Amino acid sequence: MKFNLNLFLILFASFAFSQNIAVLKYNGGGDWYSNPTALPNLVKFSNAQINTKISPQIAEVKASSPELFSFPYVYMTGHGNVFFSPEDIKNLRLYLKSGGFLHIDDNYGLDQYIRPELKKLFPDKTLELLPANHPIFNRVFNFPNGLPKIHEHDGKPPQAYGIFEDSRLILLYTHESDLGNGWEDQAIHNDPEEVRLKALKMGTNILHYIFVK
């Protein structure tokens, strides 16, 4: 029987990795596809540091897709406009209330667009500022001051907001930090290694919060 490398790699991935994550594709014109090396680098770091079994193949999923429910962690980023259709809202709300987790990481410029969409998503809920002692900041790596500052942007303090369902954090919004830029290949933003390491450690805390009970 002739050896099939592609089939071997597919079978190896299915046994070696049991968890999958995705990037959220959204409408409105914003660059949902920015920071393409961010999640692969974070996954590699997390798998090495805390033995998660997350696939390095990052999926892309629409908010209205039934495939959304296949991913315990979905990442959303970008700089520009966001628009959630009624179908997006219905599916995304059900996903989050059913156990899913959405991490929105402002890549500078997303804030003014995402906040109105979040009010559409959960009109009866508000973004709550997470205190520095929230468990997500000390799951594996300790961040006593809360969310780390990765890129300066407007020079404002980094803030992590959450939306909760029955005390469960279902949505994390990281603002004025830009974790995704810190996760990217070093050559892209030329961040010092200590800055990239802070970003990767914080990202690993988030993945640990989702995947390790």
PDB file of C-alpha atoms in Angstrom:
ATOM      1  CA  MET A   1       0.000   0.000   0.000  1.00  0.00           C
ATOM      2  CA  LYS A   2       1.442   3.382  -1.021  1.00  0.00           C
ATOM      3  CA  PHE A   3       2.157   5.765   1.865  1.00  0.00           C
ATOM      4  CA  ASN A   4      -0.133   8.817   1.780  1.00  0.00           C
ATOM      5  CA  LEU A   5       1.466  11.704   3.664  1.00  0.00           C
ATOM      6  CA  ASN A   6      -1.626  13.911   3.596  1.00  0.00           C
ATOM      7  CA  LEU A   7      -3.812  11.145   5.015  1.00  0.00           C
ATOM      8  CA  PHE A   8      -1.209  10.461   7.707  1.00  0.00           C
ATOM      9  CA  LEU A   9      -1.148  14.119   8.739  1.00  0.00           C
ATOM     10  CA  ILE A  10      -4.940  14.298   8.925  1.00  0.00           C
ATOM     11  CA  LEU A  11      -5.130  11.152  11.050  1.00  0.00           C
ATOM     12  CA  PHE A  12      -2.281  12.330  13.265  1.00  0.00           C
ATOM     13  CA  ALA A  13      -3.999  15.675  13.857  1.00  0.00           C
ATOM     14  CA  SER A  14      -7.284  13.977  14.735  1.00  0.00           C
ATOM     15  CA  PHE A  15      -5.585  11.883  17.442  1.00  0.00           C
ATOM     16  CA  ALA A  16      -3.068  14.444  18.684  1.00  0.00           C
ATOM     17  CA  PHE A  17      -5.477  17.332  19.030  1.00  0.00           C
ATOM     18  CA  SER A  18      -8.932  17.169  20.559  1.00  0.00           C
ATOM     19  CA  GLN A  19      -9.745  20.871  20.788  1.00  0.00           C
ATOM     20  CA  ASN A  20     -10.344  23.457  18.100  1.00  0.00           C
ATOM     21  CA  ILE A  21     -10.635  27.240  18.086  1.00  0.00           C
ATOM     22  CA  ALA A  22     -11.741  29.704  15.444  1.00  0.00           C
ATOM     23  CA  VAL A  23     -11.624  33.292  14.254  1.00  0.00           C
ATOM     24  CA  LEU A  24     -14.993  35.016  13.874  1.00  0.00           C
ATOM     25  CA  LYS A  25     -15.821  36.301  10.391  1.00  0.00           C
ATOM     26  CA  TYR A  26     -18.149  39.284  10.591  1.00  0.00           C
ATOM     27  CA  ASN A  27     -19.801  41.752   8.235  1.00  0.00           C
ATOM     28  CA  GLY A  28     -19.507  45.521   8.141  1.00  0.00           C
ATOM     29  CA  GLY A  29     -16.182  45.937   6.382  1.00  0.00           C
ATOM     30  CA  GLY A  30     -13.836  45.519   9.342  1.00  0.00           C
ATOM     31  CA  ASP A  31     -10.685  43.439   8.903  1.00  0.00           C
ATOM     32  CA  TRP A  32     -11.670  40.340  10.856  1.00  0.00           C
ATOM     33  CA  TYR A  33      -8.727  38.556   9.219  1.00  0.00           C
ATOM     34  CA  SER A  34      -6.006  40.758  10.757  1.00  0.00           C
ATOM     35  CA  ASN A  35      -3.162  39.252  12.838  1.00  0.00           C
ATOM     36  CA  PRO A  36      -3.070  35.924  10.949  1.00  0.00           C
ATOM     37  CA  THR A  37      -0.070  34.563  12.885  1.00  0.00           C
ATOM     38  CA  ALA A  38      -1.510  35.447  16.303  1.00  0.00           C
ATOM     39  CA  LEU A  39      -3.615  32.413  17.176  1.00  0.00           C
ATOM     40  CA  PRO A  40      -1.214  29.812  15.725  1.00  0.00           C
ATOM     41  CA  ASN A  41       1.570  31.273  17.883  1.00  0.00           C
ATOM     42  CA  LEU A  42      -0.650  31.364  20.959  1.00  0.00           C
ATOM     43  CA  VAL A  43      -1.748  27.762  20.436  1.00  0.00           C
ATOM     44  CA  LYS A  44       1.860  26.632  20.053  1.00  0.00           C
ATOM     45  CA  PHE A  45       2.830  28.434  23.269  1.00  0.00           C
ATOM     46  CA  SER A  46      -0.163  27.138  25.233  1.00  0.00           C
ATOM     47  CA  ASN A  47       0.302  23.542  24.091  1.00  0.00           C
ATOM     48  CA  ALA A  48       3.967  23.687  25.126  1.00  0.00           C
ATOM     49  CA  GLN A  49       3.448  25.475  28.434  1.00  0.00           C
ATOM     50  CA  ILE A  50       0.323  23.891  29.885  1.00  0.00           C
ATOM     51  CA  ASN A  51      -0.145  20.796  27.723  1.00  0.00           C
ATOM     52  CA  THR A  52      -3.379  21.864  26.084  1.00  0.00           C
ATOM     53  CA  LYS A  53      -4.292  19.823  23.004  1.00  0.00           C
ATOM     54  CA  ILE A  54      -5.482  22.584  20.710  1.00  0.00           C
ATOM     55  CA  SER A  55      -5.208  22.101  16.974  1.00  0.00           C
ATOM     56  CA  PRO A  56      -2.762  24.490  15.263  1.00  0.00           C
ATOM     57  CA  GLN A  57      -5.188  24.670  12.346  1.00  0.00           C
ATOM     58  CA  ILE A  58      -7.284  27.757  13.115  1.00  0.00           C
ATOM     59  CA  ALA A  59     -10.773  27.697  11.650  1.00  0.00           C
ATOM     60  CA  GLU A  60     -12.806  30.627  10.349  1.00  0.00           C
ATOM     61  CA  VAL A  61     -16.476  30.741  11.262  1.00  0.00           C
ATOM     62  CA  LYS A  62     -19.384  33.092  10.616  1.00  0.00           C
ATOM     63  CA  ALA A  63     -21.566  34.245  13.485  1.00  0.00           C
ATOM     64  CA  SER A  64     -24.652  32.784  11.786  1.00  0.00           C
ATOM     65  CA  SER A  65     -23.095  29.380  11.054  1.00  0.00           C
ATOM     66  CA  PRO A  66     -24.135  26.176  12.874  1.00  0.00           C
ATOM     67  CA  GLU A  67     -20.403  25.351  12.917  1.00  0.00           C
ATOM     68  CA  LEU A  68     -19.970  28.036  15.584  1.00  0.00           C
ATOM     69  CA  PHE A  69     -21.015  25.469  18.190  1.00  0.00           C
ATOM     70  CA  SER A  70     -17.995  23.305  17.345  1.00  0.00           C
ATOM     71  CA  PHE A  71     -15.589  25.763  18.940  1.00  0.00           C
ATOM     72  CA  PRO A  72     -15.364  26.338  22.725  1.00  0.00           C
ATOM     73  CA  TYR A  73     -13.285  29.484  22.082  1.00  0.00           C
ATOM     74  CA  VAL A  74     -13.880  31.978  19.266  1.00  0.00           C
ATOM     75  CA  TYR A  75     -11.607  34.981  18.728  1.00  0.00           C
ATOM     76  CA  MET A  76     -12.706  38.265  17.177  1.00  0.00           C
ATOM     77  CA  THR A  77     -10.440  41.170  16.241  1.00  0.00           C
ATOM     78  CA  GLY A  78     -10.040  44.002  13.747  1.00  0.00           C
ATOM     79  CA  HIS A  79      -9.782  47.748  13.357  1.00  0.00           C
ATOM     80  CA  GLY A  80     -13.016  48.806  11.675  1.00  0.00           C
ATOM     81  CA  ASN A  81     -16.757  48.487  11.354  1.00  0.00           C
ATOM     82  CA  VAL A  82     -18.767  45.529  12.657  1.00  0.00           C
ATOM     83  CA  PHE A  83     -22.328  44.590  11.811  1.00  0.00           C
ATOM     84  CA  PHE A  84     -24.295  41.684  13.258  1.00  0.00           C
ATOM     85  CA  SER A  85     -27.420  40.718  11.325  1.00  0.00           C
ATOM     86  CA  PRO A  86     -30.504  39.397  13.143  1.00  0.00           C
ATOM     87  CA  GLU A  87     -29.390  35.874  12.164  1.00  0.00           C
ATOM     88  CA  ASP A  88     -25.916  36.546  13.571  1.00  0.00           C
ATOM     89  CA  ILE A  89     -27.388  37.847  16.813  1.00  0.00           C
ATOM     90  CA  LYS A  90     -29.720  34.896  17.290  1.00  0.00           C
ATOM     91  CA  ASN A  91     -27.040  32.281  16.645  1.00  0.00           C
ATOM     92  CA  LEU A  92     -24.280  34.030  18.564  1.00  0.00           C
ATOM     93  CA  ARG A  93     -26.504  34.601  21.593  1.00  0.00           C
ATOM     94  CA  LEU A  94     -27.529  30.928  21.638  1.00  0.00           C
ATOM     95  CA  TYR A  95     -23.899  29.865  21.262  1.00  0.00           C
ATOM     96  CA  LEU A  96     -22.782  31.960  24.228  1.00  0.00           C
ATOM     97  CA  LYS A  97     -25.675  30.969  26.457  1.00  0.00           C
ATOM     98  CA  SER A  98     -25.104  27.300  25.597  1.00  0.00           C
ATOM     99  CA  GLY A  99     -21.511  27.241  26.819  1.00  0.00           C
ATOM    100  CA  GLY A 100     -19.477  29.002  24.128  1.00  0.00           C
ATOM    101  CA  PHE A 101     -16.943  31.750  24.724  1.00  0.00           C
ATOM    102  CA  LEU A 102     -16.190  34.816  22.601  1.00  0.00           C
ATOM    103  CA  HIS A 103     -12.982  36.790  23.067  1.00  0.00           C
ATOM    104  CA  ILE A 104     -13.086  40.218  21.385  1.00  0.00           C
ATOM    105  CA  ASP A 105      -9.631  41.764  21.158  1.00  0.00           C
ATOM    106  CA  ASP A 106      -9.633  45.402  20.002  1.00  0.00           C
ATOM    107  CA  ASN A 107      -6.887  45.811  17.411  1.00  0.00           C
ATOM    108  CA  TYR A 108      -7.235  49.605  17.722  1.00  0.00           C
ATOM    109  CA  GLY A 109     -10.333  51.138  16.197  1.00  0.00           C
ATOM    110  CA  LEU A 110     -12.874  48.430  16.941  1.00  0.00           C
ATOM    111  CA  ASP A 111     -14.284  49.916  20.137  1.00  0.00           C
ATOM    112  CA  GLN A 112     -16.726  52.440  18.690  1.00  0.00           C
ATOM    113  CA  TYR A 113     -18.244  49.783  16.433  1.00  0.00           C
ATOM    114  CA  ILE A 114     -18.392  46.741  18.672  1.00  0.00           C
ATOM    115  CA  ARG A 115     -20.125  48.333  21.649  1.00  0.00           C
ATOM    116  CA  PRO A 116     -23.425  49.045  19.820  1.00  0.00           C
ATOM    117  CA  GLU A 117     -23.396  45.519  18.407  1.00  0.00           C
ATOM    118  CA  LEU A 118     -22.945  44.065  21.871  1.00  0.00           C
ATOM    119  CA  LYS A 119     -26.010  46.001  23.021  1.00  0.00           C
ATOM    120  CA  LYS A 120     -27.906  44.352  20.162  1.00  0.00           C
ATOM    121  CA  LEU A 121     -26.549  40.985  21.236  1.00  0.00           C
ATOM    122  CA  PHE A 122     -27.428  41.390  24.922  1.00  0.00           C
ATOM    123  CA  PRO A 123     -29.712  44.408  25.425  1.00  0.00           C
ATOM    124  CA  ASP A 124     -30.295  43.425  29.055  1.00  0.00           C
ATOM    125  CA  LYS A 125     -26.610  43.056  29.930  1.00  0.00           C
ATOM    126  CA  THR A 126     -23.693  45.467  30.251  1.00  0.00           C
ATOM    127  CA  LEU A 127     -19.964  45.110  29.861  1.00  0.00           C
ATOM    128  CA  GLU A 128     -18.507  44.742  33.347  1.00  0.00           C
ATOM    129  CA  LEU A 129     -14.944  45.801  34.081  1.00  0.00           C
ATOM    130  CA  LEU A 130     -13.082  42.747  35.380  1.00  0.00           C
ATOM    131  CA  PRO A 131     -11.172  43.398  38.607  1.00  0.00           C
ATOM    132  CA  ALA A 132      -7.486  42.515  38.784  1.00  0.00           C
ATOM    133  CA  ASN A 133      -8.291  39.611  41.123  1.00  0.00           C
ATOM    134  CA  HIS A 134     -10.552  37.876  38.603  1.00  0.00           C
ATOM    135  CA  PRO A 135      -9.393  34.252  38.147  1.00  0.00           C
ATOM    136  CA  ILE A 136      -8.597  34.766  34.467  1.00  0.00           C
ATOM    137  CA  PHE A 137      -5.597  36.874  35.502  1.00  0.00           C
ATOM    138  CA  ASN A 138      -3.977  34.181  37.633  1.00  0.00           C
ATOM    139  CA  ARG A 139      -5.015  30.826  36.191  1.00  0.00           C
ATOM    140  CA  VAL A 140      -1.437  29.861  35.253  1.00  0.00           C
ATOM    141  CA  PHE A 141       0.549  33.066  35.049  1.00  0.00           C
ATOM    142  CA  ASN A 142      -0.012  35.804  37.586  1.00  0.00           C
ATOM    143  CA  PHE A 143      -0.997  39.296  36.461  1.00  0.00           C
ATOM    144  CA  PRO A 144      -1.560  41.139  39.764  1.00  0.00           C
ATOM    145  CA  ASN A 145      -2.519  44.352  37.964  1.00  0.00           C
ATOM    146  CA  GLY A 146      -4.915  42.691  35.553  1.00  0.00           C
ATOM    147  CA  LEU A 147      -4.717  42.902  31.766  1.00  0.00           C
ATOM    148  CA  PRO A 148      -1.194  43.739  30.512  1.00  0.00           C
ATOM    149  CA  LYS A 149      -0.452  46.633  28.176  1.00  0.00           C
ATOM    150  CA  ILE A 150       1.015  45.367  24.898  1.00  0.00           C
ATOM    151  CA  HIS A 151       0.687  48.277  22.445  1.00  0.00           C
ATOM    152  CA  GLU A 152       0.383  51.930  23.424  1.00  0.00           C
ATOM    153  CA  HIS A 153      -2.213  53.190  20.938  1.00  0.00           C
ATOM    154  CA  ASP A 154      -3.880  56.075  22.825  1.00  0.00           C
ATOM    155  CA  GLY A 155      -1.822  55.497  25.970  1.00  0.00           C
ATOM    156  CA  LYS A 156      -4.899  54.620  28.015  1.00  0.00           C
ATOM    157  CA  PRO A 157      -4.774  51.850  30.620  1.00  0.00           C
ATOM    158  CA  PRO A 158      -5.601  48.344  29.397  1.00  0.00           C
ATOM    159  CA  GLN A 159      -9.054  47.151  30.389  1.00  0.00           C
ATOM    160  CA  ALA A 160     -10.752  43.771  30.316  1.00  0.00           C
ATOM    161  CA  TYR A 161     -14.539  43.710  30.245  1.00  0.00           C
ATOM    162  CA  GLY A 162     -16.850  40.768  30.571  1.00  0.00           C
ATOM    163  CA  ILE A 163     -20.428  39.733  29.974  1.00  0.00           C
ATOM    164  CA  PHE A 164     -21.770  37.057  32.298  1.00  0.00           C
ATOM    165  CA  GLU A 165     -24.546  34.490  32.205  1.00  0.00           C
ATOM    166  CA  ASP A 166     -25.460  33.122  35.649  1.00  0.00           C
ATOM    167  CA  SER A 167     -22.016  34.129  36.970  1.00  0.00           C
ATOM    168  CA  ARG A 168     -20.252  32.414  34.046  1.00  0.00           C
ATOM    169  CA  LEU A 169     -17.999  34.632  31.933  1.00  0.00           C
ATOM    170  CA  ILE A 170     -19.247  34.111  28.380  1.00  0.00           C
ATOM    171  CA  LEU A 171     -17.657  37.078  26.613  1.00  0.00           C
ATOM    172  CA  LEU A 172     -14.309  38.761  27.196  1.00  0.00           C
ATOM    173  CA  TYR A 173     -13.521  42.132  25.640  1.00  0.00           C
ATOM    174  CA  THR A 174      -9.892  43.242  25.871  1.00  0.00           C
ATOM    175  CA  HIS A 175      -9.425  46.941  25.133  1.00  0.00           C
ATOM    176  CA  GLU A 176      -6.335  49.212  24.954  1.00  0.00           C
ATOM    177  CA  SER A 177      -4.070  46.171  25.219  1.00  0.00           C
ATOM    178  CA  ASP A 178      -3.930  44.514  21.780  1.00  0.00           C
ATOM    179  CA  LEU A 179      -2.993  41.019  22.868  1.00  0.00           C
ATOM    180  CA  GLY A 180      -3.209  39.764  19.287  1.00  0.00           C
ATOM    181  CA  ASN A 181      -0.374  42.006  18.137  1.00  0.00           C
ATOM    182  CA  GLY A 182       1.769  40.563  20.904  1.00  0.00           C
ATOM    183  CA  TRP A 183       0.937  37.025  19.793  1.00  0.00           C
ATOM    184  CA  GLU A 184       2.031  37.672  16.230  1.00  0.00           C
ATOM    185  CA  ASP A 185       5.440  36.821  14.783  1.00  0.00           C
ATOM    186  CA  GLN A 186       8.078  39.039  16.350  1.00  0.00           C
ATOM    187  CA  ALA A 187       9.188  40.468  13.002  1.00  0.00           C
ATOM    188  CA  ILE A 188       5.739  41.949  12.291  1.00  0.00           C
ATOM    189  CA  HIS A 189       5.623  44.499  15.125  1.00  0.00           C
ATOM    190  CA  ASN A 190       9.171  44.236  16.474  1.00  0.00           C
ATOM    191  CA  ASP A 191       7.912  43.933  20.031  1.00  0.00           C
ATOM    192  CA  PRO A 192      10.556  43.147  22.656  1.00  0.00           C
ATOM    193  CA  GLU A 193      10.532  39.527  23.733  1.00  0.00           C
ATOM    194  CA  GLU A 194       9.357  40.418  27.250  1.00  0.00           C
ATOM    195  CA  VAL A 195       6.309  42.196  25.784  1.00  0.00           C
ATOM    196  CA  ARG A 196       5.443  39.257  23.529  1.00  0.00           C
ATOM    197  CA  LEU A 197       5.874  36.912  26.475  1.00  0.00           C
ATOM    198  CA  LYS A 198       3.384  38.917  28.553  1.00  0.00           C
ATOM    199  CA  ALA A 199       0.853  38.713  25.739  1.00  0.00           C
ATOM    200  CA  LEU A 200       1.358  34.978  25.239  1.00  0.00           C
ATOM    201  CA  LYS A 201       1.093  34.285  28.969  1.00  0.00           C
ATOM    202  CA  MET A 202      -2.137  36.279  29.230  1.00  0.00           C
ATOM    203  CA  GLY A 203      -3.527  34.454  26.209  1.00  0.00           C
ATOM    204  CA  THR A 204      -2.601  31.140  27.789  1.00  0.00           C
ATOM    205  CA  ASN A 205      -4.486  32.151  30.926  1.00  0.00           C
ATOM    206  CA  ILE A 206      -7.555  32.744  28.765  1.00  0.00           C
ATOM    207  CA  LEU A 207      -7.265  29.373  27.044  1.00  0.00           C
ATOM    208  CA  HIS A 208      -6.689  27.663  30.398  1.00  0.00           C
ATOM    209  CA  TYR A 209      -9.826  29.379  31.736  1.00  0.00           C
ATOM    210  CA  ILE A 210     -11.824  27.897  28.837  1.00  0.00           C
ATOM    211  CA  PHE A 211     -10.316  24.449  28.349  1.00  0.00           C
ATOM    212  CA  VAL A 212      -8.934  23.359  31.725  1.00  0.00           C
ATOM    213  CA  LYS A 213     -11.562  22.881  34.392  1.00  0.00           C
TER     214      LYS A 213
END
